[in-house]
Amino acid sequence: MLRRRAHRPDRMVSTPRRVAVVALVLTTAVTLAACSDDDQTSDGPPVSPAPAVSAAPNATAGSDPSSTAEPIEVADCGGTTRVTARVERAVALDQGAAELLVWLGLRSRIAGVVLYEDAEARWPSTSGQMAFLQVLNDLATAAPADAIAAVEPDLLVVADATAVGGDLPARADLEALGTPLHVGTATCPGADGTELVADALSAWYGDVRDLGVLFDVQLRAEAVVSQVQADIARLTGTLDPAAVARLTVWATDGSDDLHTFGGAAMVDALLTTAGTTNAFGDLASAGSSVTASEVADRDPDVVWLVLPTGTTDLAAAADEVLARFAADPALSQVTAVRTGAVVVSSVHDVAPSPRVVEGVTQLVEGLARASS
């Protein structure tokens, strides 16, 4: 467990600003109601409409010129997803999948979800609708097989492939449930633990489009991709490219073993998109433990604390981690630690999900401070 400390030294900390992100995503868009009536369901009390994204041209209610031909087959991480007809009852086996399906306006087609955050910590853009979904786990562990089977899904969806065989059962065990499975490619590991794709963010856009095919909502999927791309471009466009290019960023979860995000992580793709450099981007895996002396040798300008699931108070947890870094003989000499150039995010803010815009917001704020 992280230890609390009494004193907080002056430093530059960029923490999540959820209201700003909601405004960013919702201000310039139109709702998806013109594309489908999935968000006009009567299950549960009235909630806010499906999150707004730029509607595709010529989209009309009940029609999609790119309608999926059945049966449907798409490649995923480690296999192929096959369904006989468009998906009507899905189970989201991780939080990123749940957020994306809700973001796509598919609440009425979600039979159950697996979540790891309390209601007050969830992403505001989707938390209103997720409040009325059936949660299949205890918020701490994966859902048991009998709970999944009980809701009779026709598709299991996993956004973060690294969870398969870790927080979730192995792929073979999930397939043994007898329900088609789709595992996202954005964080797809190879046999040696390295990533199969060169750009996790671009791969996630492909995952969104594939789910659009499986659910027969291709226009909405394309609109979501376009809106996330536009939001990220708008955010990163506020940075001074030359100043940011001179910075290196150490992205870590703050654990005692200094687990660090490497070149196969979504974090690395976000750093590249922002025009800066991952101090440990040469690590082929999504994440690996490093030593304090290795961090000191690379002397990063910014530390990005990506705090794990279960962290209820990001600011307090960051204080504890930074106090530990400051007390370490090697880490205390690192530029980012000495100057207090710190970005703080939840791991859910940098997962394969539309919520990734929030992680980019936090990163951009931190880079702007460090480069000024």
mmCIF file with all atom_site columns, C-alpha atoms in Angstrom, residues 261 294 304:
data_model
loop_
_atom_site.group_PDB
_atom_site.id
_atom_site.type_symbol
_atom_site.label_atom_id
_atom_site.label_alt_id
_atom_site.label_comp_id
_atom_site.label_asym_id
_atom_site.label_entity_id
_atom_site.label_seq_id
_atom_site.pdbx_PDB_ins_code
_atom_site.Cartn_x
_atom_site.Cartn_y
_atom_site.Cartn_z
_atom_site.occupancy
_atom_site.B_iso_or_equiv
_atom_site.pdbx_formal_charge
_atom_site.auth_seq_id
_atom_site.auth_comp_id
_atom_site.auth_asym_id
_atom_site.auth_atom_id
_atom_site.pdbx_PDB_model_num
ATOM 1 C CA . PHE A 1 261 ? 5.083  1.761  -19.661 1.00 0.00 ? 261 PHE A CA 1
ATOM 2 C CA . GLU A 1 294 ? 17.931 3.241  -14.909 1.00 0.00 ? 294 GLU A CA 1
ATOM 3 C CA . TRP A 1 304 ? 3.430  10.627 -15.853 1.00 0.00 ? 304 TRP A CA 1
#
